[in-house]
One Martini backbone bead per residue (centre of mass of N, CA, C, O) as a GRO file, in nm:
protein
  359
    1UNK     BB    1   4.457  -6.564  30.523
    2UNK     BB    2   4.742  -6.608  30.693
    3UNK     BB    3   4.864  -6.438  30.943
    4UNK     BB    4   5.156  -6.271  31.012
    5UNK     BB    5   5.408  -6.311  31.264
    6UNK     BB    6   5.670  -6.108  31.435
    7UNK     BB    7   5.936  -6.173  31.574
    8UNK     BB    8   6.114  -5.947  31.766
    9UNK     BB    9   6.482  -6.044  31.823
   10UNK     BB   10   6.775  -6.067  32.037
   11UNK     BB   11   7.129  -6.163  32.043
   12UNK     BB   12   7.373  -6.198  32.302
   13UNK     BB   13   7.565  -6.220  32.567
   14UNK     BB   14   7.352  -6.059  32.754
   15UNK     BB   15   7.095  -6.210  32.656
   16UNK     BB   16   7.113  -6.457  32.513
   17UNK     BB   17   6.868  -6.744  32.415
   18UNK     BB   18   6.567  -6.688  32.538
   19UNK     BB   19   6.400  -6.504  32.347
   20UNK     BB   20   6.412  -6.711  32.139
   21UNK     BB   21   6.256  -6.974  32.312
   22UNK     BB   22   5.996  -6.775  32.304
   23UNK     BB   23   5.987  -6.774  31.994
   24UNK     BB   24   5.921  -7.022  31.941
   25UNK     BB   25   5.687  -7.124  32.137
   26UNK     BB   26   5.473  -6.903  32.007
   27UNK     BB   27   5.466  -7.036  31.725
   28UNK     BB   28   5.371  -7.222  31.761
   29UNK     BB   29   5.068  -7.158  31.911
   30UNK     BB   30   5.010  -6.951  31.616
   31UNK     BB   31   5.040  -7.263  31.394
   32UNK     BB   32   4.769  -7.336  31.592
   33UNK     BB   33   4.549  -7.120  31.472
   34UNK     BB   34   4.636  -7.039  31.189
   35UNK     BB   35   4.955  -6.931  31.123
   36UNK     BB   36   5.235  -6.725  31.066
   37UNK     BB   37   5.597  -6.733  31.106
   38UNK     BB   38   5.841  -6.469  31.188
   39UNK     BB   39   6.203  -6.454  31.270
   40UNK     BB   40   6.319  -6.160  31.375
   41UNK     BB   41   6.675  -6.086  31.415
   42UNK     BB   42   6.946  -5.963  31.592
   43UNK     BB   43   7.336  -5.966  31.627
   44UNK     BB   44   7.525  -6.211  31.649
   45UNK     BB   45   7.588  -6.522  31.536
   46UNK     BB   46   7.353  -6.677  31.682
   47UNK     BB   47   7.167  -6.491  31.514
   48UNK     BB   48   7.266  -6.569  31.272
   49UNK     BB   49   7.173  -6.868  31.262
   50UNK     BB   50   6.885  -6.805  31.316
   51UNK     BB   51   6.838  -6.628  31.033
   52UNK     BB   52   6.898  -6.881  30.837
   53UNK     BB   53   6.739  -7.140  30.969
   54UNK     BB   54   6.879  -7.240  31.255
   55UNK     BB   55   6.834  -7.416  31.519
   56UNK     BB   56   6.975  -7.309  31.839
   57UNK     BB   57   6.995  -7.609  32.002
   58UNK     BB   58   6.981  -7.773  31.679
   59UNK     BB   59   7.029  -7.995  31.408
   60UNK     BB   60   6.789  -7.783  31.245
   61UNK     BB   61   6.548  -7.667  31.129
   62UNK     BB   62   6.317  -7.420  31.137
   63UNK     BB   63   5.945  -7.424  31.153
   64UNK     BB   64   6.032  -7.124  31.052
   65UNK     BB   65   6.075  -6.819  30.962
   66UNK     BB   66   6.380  -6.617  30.897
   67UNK     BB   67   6.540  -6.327  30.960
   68UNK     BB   68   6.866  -6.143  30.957
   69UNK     BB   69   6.932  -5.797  31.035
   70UNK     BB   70   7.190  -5.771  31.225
   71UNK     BB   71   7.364  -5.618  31.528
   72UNK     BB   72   7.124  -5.404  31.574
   73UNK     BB   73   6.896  -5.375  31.756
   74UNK     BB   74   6.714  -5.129  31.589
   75UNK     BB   75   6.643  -5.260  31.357
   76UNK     BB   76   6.462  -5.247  31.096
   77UNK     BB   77   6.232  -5.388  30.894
   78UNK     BB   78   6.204  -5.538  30.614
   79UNK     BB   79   5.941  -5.411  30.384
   80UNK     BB   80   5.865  -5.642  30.266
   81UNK     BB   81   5.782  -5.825  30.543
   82UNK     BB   82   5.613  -5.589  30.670
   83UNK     BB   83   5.394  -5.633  30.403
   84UNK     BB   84   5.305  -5.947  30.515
   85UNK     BB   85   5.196  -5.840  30.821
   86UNK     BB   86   4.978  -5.816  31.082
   87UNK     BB   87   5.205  -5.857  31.318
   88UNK     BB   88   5.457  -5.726  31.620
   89UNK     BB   89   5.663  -5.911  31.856
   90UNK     BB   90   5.867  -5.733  32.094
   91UNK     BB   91   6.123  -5.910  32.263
   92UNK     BB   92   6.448  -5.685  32.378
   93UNK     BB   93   6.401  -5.526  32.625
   94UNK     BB   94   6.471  -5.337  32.474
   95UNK     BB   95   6.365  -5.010  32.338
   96UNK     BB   96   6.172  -4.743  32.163
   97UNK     BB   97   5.940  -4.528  32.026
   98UNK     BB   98   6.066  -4.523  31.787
   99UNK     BB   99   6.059  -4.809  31.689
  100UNK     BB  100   5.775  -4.868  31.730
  101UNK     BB  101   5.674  -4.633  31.513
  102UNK     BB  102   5.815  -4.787  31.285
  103UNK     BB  103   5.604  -5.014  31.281
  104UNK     BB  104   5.404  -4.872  31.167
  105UNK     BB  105   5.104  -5.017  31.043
  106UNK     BB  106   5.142  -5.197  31.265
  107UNK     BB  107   5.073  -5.400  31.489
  108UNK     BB  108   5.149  -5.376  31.837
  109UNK     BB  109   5.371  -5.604  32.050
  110UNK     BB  110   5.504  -5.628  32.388
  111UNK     BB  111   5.783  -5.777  32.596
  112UNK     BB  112   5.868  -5.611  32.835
  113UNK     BB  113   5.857  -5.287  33.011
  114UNK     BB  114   6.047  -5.033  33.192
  115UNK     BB  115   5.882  -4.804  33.040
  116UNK     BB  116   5.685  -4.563  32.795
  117UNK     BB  117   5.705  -4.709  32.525
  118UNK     BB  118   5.432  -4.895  32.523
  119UNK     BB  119   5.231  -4.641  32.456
  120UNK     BB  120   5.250  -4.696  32.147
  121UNK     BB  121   5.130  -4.953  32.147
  122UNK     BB  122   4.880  -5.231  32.200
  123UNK     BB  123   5.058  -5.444  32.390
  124UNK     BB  124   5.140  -5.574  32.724
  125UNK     BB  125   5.354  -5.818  32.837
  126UNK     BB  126   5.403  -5.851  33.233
  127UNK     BB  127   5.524  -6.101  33.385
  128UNK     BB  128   5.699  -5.955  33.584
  129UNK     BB  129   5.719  -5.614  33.680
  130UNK     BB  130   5.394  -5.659  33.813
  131UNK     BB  131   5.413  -5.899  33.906
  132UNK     BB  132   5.310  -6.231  33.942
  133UNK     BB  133   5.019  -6.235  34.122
  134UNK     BB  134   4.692  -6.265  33.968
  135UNK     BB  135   4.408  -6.266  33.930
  136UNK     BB  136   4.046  -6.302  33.806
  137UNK     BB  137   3.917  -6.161  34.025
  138UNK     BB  138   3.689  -5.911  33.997
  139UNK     BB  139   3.480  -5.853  33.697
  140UNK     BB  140   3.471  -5.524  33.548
  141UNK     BB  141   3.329  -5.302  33.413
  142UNK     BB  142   3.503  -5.090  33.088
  143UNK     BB  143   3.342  -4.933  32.837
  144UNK     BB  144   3.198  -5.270  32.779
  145UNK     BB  145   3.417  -5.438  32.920
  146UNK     BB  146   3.624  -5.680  33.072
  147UNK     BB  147   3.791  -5.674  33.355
  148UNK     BB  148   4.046  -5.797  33.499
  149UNK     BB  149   4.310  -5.735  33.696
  150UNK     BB  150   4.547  -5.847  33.534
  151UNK     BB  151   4.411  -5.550  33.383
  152UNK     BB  152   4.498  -5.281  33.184
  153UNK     BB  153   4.655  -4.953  33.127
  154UNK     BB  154   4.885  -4.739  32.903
  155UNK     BB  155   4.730  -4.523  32.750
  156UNK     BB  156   4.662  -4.709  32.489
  157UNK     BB  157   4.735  -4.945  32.606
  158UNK     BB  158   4.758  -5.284  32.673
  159UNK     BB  159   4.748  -5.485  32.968
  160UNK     BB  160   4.880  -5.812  33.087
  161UNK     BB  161   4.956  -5.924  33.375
  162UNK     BB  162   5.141  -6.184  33.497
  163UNK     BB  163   5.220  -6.576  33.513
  164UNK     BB  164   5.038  -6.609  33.268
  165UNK     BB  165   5.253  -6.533  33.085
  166UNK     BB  166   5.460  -6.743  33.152
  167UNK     BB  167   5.714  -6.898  32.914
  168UNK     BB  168   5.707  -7.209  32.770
  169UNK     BB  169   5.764  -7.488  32.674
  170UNK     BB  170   5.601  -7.767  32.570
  171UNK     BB  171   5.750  -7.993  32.707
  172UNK     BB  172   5.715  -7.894  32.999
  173UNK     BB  173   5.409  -8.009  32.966
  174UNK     BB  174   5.428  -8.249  32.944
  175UNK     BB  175   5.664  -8.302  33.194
  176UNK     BB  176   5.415  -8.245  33.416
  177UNK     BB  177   5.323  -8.312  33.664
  178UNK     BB  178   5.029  -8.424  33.810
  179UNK     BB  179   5.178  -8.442  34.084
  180UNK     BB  180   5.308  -8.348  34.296
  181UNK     BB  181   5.643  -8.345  34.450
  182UNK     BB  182   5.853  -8.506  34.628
  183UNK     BB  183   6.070  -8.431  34.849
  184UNK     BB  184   6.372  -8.452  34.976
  185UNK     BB  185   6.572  -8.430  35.244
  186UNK     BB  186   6.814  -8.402  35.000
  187UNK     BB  187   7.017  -8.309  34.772
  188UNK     BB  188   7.189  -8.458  34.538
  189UNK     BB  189   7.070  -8.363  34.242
  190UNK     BB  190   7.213  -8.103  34.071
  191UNK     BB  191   7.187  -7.784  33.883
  192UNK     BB  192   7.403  -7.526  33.707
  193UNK     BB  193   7.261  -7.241  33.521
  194UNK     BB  194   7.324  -6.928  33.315
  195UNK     BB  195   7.342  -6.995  33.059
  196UNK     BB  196   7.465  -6.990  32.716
  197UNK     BB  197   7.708  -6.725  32.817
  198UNK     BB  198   7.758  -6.613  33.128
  199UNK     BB  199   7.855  -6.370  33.108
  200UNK     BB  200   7.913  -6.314  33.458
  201UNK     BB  201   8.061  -6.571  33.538
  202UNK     BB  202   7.865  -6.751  33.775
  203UNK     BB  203   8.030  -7.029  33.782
  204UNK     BB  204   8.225  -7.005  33.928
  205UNK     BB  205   8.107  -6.859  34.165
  206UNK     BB  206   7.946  -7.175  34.218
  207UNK     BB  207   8.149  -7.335  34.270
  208UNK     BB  208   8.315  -7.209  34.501
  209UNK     BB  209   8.107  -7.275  34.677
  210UNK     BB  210   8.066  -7.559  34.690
  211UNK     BB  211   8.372  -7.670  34.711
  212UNK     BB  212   8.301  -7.527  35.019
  213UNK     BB  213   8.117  -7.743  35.102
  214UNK     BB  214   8.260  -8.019  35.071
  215UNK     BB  215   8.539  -7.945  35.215
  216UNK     BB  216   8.334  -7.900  35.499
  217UNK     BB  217   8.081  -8.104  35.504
  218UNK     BB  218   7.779  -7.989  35.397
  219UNK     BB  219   7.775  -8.118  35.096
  220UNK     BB  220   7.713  -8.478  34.937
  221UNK     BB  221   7.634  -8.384  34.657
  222UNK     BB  222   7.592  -8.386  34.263
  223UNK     BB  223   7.682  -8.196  34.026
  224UNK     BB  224   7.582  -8.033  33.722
  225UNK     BB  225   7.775  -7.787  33.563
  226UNK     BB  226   7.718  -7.488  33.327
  227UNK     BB  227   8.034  -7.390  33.119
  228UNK     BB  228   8.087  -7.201  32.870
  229UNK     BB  229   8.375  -7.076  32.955
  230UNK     BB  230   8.469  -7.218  33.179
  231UNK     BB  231   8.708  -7.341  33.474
  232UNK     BB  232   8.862  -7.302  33.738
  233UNK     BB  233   8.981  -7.575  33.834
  234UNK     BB  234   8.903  -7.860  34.006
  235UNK     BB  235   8.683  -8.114  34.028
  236UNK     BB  236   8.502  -8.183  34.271
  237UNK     BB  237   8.338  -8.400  34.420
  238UNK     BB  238   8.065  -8.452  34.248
  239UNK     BB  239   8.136  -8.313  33.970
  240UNK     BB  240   8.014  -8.178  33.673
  241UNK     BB  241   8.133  -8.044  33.376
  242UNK     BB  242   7.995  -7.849  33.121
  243UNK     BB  243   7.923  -7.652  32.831
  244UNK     BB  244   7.652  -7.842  32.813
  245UNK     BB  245   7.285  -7.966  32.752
  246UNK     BB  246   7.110  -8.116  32.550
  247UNK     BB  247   6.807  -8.102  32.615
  248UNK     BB  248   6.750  -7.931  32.882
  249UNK     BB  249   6.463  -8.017  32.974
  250UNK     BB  250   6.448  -8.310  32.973
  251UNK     BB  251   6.722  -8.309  33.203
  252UNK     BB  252   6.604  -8.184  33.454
  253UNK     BB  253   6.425  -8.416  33.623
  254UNK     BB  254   6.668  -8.571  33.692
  255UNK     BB  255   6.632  -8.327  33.934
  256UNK     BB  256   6.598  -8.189  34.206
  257UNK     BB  257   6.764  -7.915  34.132
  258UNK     BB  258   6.838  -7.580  34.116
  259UNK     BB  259   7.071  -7.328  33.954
  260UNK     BB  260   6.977  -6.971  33.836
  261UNK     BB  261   6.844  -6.758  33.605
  262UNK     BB  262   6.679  -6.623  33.502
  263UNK     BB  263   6.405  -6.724  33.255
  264UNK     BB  264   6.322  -7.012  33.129
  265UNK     BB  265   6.437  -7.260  33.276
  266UNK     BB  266   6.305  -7.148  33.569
  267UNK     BB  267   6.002  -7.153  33.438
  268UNK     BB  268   6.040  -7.484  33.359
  269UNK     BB  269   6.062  -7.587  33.654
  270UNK     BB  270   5.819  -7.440  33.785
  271UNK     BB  271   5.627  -7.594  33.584
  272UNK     BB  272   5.773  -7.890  33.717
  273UNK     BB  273   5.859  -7.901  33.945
  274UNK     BB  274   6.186  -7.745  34.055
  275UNK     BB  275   6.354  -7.611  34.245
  276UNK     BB  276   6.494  -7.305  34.289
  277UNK     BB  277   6.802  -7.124  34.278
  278UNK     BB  278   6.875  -6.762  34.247
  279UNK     BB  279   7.068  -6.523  34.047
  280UNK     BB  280   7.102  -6.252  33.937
  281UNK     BB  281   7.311  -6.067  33.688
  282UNK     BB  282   7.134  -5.809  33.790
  283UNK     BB  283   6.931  -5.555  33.876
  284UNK     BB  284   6.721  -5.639  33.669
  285UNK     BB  285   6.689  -5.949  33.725
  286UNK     BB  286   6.654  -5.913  34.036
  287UNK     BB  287   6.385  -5.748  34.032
  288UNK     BB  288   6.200  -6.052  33.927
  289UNK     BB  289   6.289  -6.240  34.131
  290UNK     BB  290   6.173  -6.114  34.348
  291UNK     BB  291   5.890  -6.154  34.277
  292UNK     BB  292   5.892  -6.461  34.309
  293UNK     BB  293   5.999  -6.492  34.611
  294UNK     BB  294   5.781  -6.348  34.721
  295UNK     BB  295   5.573  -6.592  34.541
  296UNK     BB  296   5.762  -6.876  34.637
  297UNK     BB  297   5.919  -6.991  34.365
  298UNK     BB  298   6.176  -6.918  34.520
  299UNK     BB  299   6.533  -6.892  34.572
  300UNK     BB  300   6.696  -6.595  34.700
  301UNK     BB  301   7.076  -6.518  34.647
  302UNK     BB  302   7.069  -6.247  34.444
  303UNK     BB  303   7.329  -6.082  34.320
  304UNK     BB  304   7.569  -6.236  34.208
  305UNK     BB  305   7.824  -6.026  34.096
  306UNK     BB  306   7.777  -5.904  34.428
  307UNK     BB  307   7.809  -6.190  34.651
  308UNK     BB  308   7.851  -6.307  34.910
  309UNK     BB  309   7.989  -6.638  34.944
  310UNK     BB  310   7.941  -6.709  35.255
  311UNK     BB  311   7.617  -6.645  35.296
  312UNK     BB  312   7.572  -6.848  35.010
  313UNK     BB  313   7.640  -7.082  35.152
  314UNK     BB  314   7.474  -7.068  35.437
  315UNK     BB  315   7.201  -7.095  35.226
  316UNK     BB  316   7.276  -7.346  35.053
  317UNK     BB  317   7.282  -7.537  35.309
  318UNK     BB  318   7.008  -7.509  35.393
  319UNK     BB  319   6.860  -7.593  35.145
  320UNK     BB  320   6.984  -7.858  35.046
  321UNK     BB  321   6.914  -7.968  35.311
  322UNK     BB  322   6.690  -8.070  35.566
  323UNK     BB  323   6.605  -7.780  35.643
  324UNK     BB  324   6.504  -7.737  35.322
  325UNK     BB  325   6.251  -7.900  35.239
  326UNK     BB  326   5.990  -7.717  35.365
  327UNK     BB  327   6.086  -7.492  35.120
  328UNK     BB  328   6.087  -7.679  34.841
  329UNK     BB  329   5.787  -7.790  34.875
  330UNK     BB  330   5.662  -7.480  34.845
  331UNK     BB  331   5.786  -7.388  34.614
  332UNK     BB  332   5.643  -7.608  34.430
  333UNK     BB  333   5.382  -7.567  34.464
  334UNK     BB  334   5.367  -7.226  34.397
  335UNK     BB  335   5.525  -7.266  34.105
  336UNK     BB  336   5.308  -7.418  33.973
  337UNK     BB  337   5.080  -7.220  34.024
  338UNK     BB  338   5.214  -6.986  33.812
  339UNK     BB  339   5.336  -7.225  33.595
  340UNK     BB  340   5.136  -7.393  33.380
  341UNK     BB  341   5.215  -7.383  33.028
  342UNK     BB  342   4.967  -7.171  32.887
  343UNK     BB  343   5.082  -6.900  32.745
  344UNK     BB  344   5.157  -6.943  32.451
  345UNK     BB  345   4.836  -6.952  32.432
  346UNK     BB  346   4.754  -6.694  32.529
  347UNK     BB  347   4.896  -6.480  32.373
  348UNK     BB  348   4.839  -6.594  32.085
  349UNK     BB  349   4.511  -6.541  32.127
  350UNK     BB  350   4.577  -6.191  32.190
  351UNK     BB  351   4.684  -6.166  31.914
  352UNK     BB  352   4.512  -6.264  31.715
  353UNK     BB  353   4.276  -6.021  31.857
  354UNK     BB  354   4.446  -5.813  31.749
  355UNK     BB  355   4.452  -5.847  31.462
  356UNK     BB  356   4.110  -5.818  31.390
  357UNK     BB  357   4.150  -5.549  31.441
  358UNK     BB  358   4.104  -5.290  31.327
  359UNK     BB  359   4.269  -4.968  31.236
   0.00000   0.00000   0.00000
């Protein structure tokens, strides 16, 4: 019988629909090893839509099962579900050990936790939160076991950190390039978004900067800003303001560069070769962004709801331009090198292998 995993997820403004395109990439690579998925969400209307079964980016049903649990974070999973699953992946960003303990006698894995919570769990993939550049190598035996660098414990828990665990969706990796790209001499064709809630407000603030490099004559190029608030003031020339942008990973490529911040996006990005410019929405995920910036992978232009407008100029100015060239080209090379495109398919076949332990 093919084992079930419920991917464990909440959507909310805070959190916006992240979360959720991290468990469509893992269901798929699940039901490629021949598994069974179910997305069991709580949250707000769109996590209610998705736990109807209709896919939050497309008007179509998901390719698996799923169930809306209600608005609480917290919510417990539904008996009869619980009952015919092998294991869950928790993925909504805050956890606590009650929760992880109620969800026993299955196998529990979580992603991503600062906190001591996931020492109840079997496994915690930790893409950022402890570095994310781990070699593979010298392999050293533990217990009779081999264990890579990137292999940890935390209790009884097993880690596996760093940024071979960072999912992309598939499309991403369809569309990497061969070989590297190169850079122009400056950004064109620029794309701005910050998730499709964009709860602080980023866009607009992204906008006020662009806006006055434009009427100082420092950056010549087109911007197109994903605004799902909507924008106070007139579109500046080459400013194209939109709702969103359906297909939007698809639609990346087309551009030179990004400004986003944390999330899928930006994986998706580094995936493909495609320079970001990146601002934290908060402490917590400025946090993660300043990891990527150490190993190169980005442009970090700090917490964006508390930034300095002059300053994000003065910085944006030089990286968009002829001087940021070879910074940009730089990014993409180690960008590449972190996010290779293949977690969903690591992270699935670890989930496999913790299925098949005894209990």
């Amino acid at each position: 019988m093919s084992p079930l995993l419920i991917l464990r997820v909440h959507a909310d403004l805070r959190l916006g629909l992240g979360h959720v395109a991290r468990a469509l990439a893992l269901q798929e690579a699940w039901r490629a090893l021949g598994g069974q998925a179910c997305i069991a969400i709580s949250g707000d209307d769109r996590a209610r839509r998705v736990g109807g079964g209709t896919h939050p980016f497309l008007d179509q049903a998901l390719p698996c099962e799923a169930a809306y649990l209600g608005a609480d974070l917290h919510t417990p999973l539904p008996k009869e579900l619980a009952s015919r699953a092998a294991l869950v992946l928790v993925d909504q960003w805050d956890t606590t050990t009650a929760f992880l303990q109620a969800l026993r006698p299955l196998k529990v894995a979580v992603m991503e936790d600062d906190t001591d919570a996931h020492e109840t769990a079997d496994l915690l993939f930790q893409p950022y939160l402890e570095g994310v550049r781990w070699p593979d190598h010298p392999v050293k035996v533990v217990n009779g076991h081999k264990v890579r660098p990137f292999e940890t414990t935390s209790g009884a828990c097993r880690v596996l950190r760093g940024s071979n665990f960072i999912v992309v969706d598939k499309t991403a990796l369809d569309l990497r390039p061969k070989r590297m790209p190169l850079q122009p001499l400056a950004v064109h064709k620029l794309l701005v978004t910050f998730g499709g809630s964009d709860g602080p407000n980023l866009a607009q603030k992204a906008f006020d900067a662009l806006a006055a490099l434009v009427a100082e004559d420092r950056w010549r190029g087109s911007c197109t800003l994903l605004a799902p608030n909507g924008i106070q003031g007139e579109p500046f020339p080459g400013c194209t303001v939109l709702r969103g942008l359906p297909a939007l990973t698809r639609r990346m490529p087309d551009f030179d560069a990004l400004w986003c911040s944390a999330g899928v996006t930006l994986a998706e990005a580094l995936c493909m070769g495609i320079p970001a410019a990146v601002w934290g929405q908060n402490e917590r995920q400025h946090g993660l962004l300043a990891d990527l910036a150490l190993a190169n992978g980005c442009f970090d232009l700090g917490e964006g709801p508390e930034a300095d407008l002059v300053m994000t100029r003065e910085a944006l100015a030089q990286w968009l331009g002829p001087e940021g060239q070879d910074n940009r080209q730089e990014q993409v090379r180690d960008g590449m090198a972190l996010v290779d495109g293949m977690a969903a398919s690591r992270i699935a076949q670890e989930l496999w292998r913790l299925s098949e332990i005894p209990a």
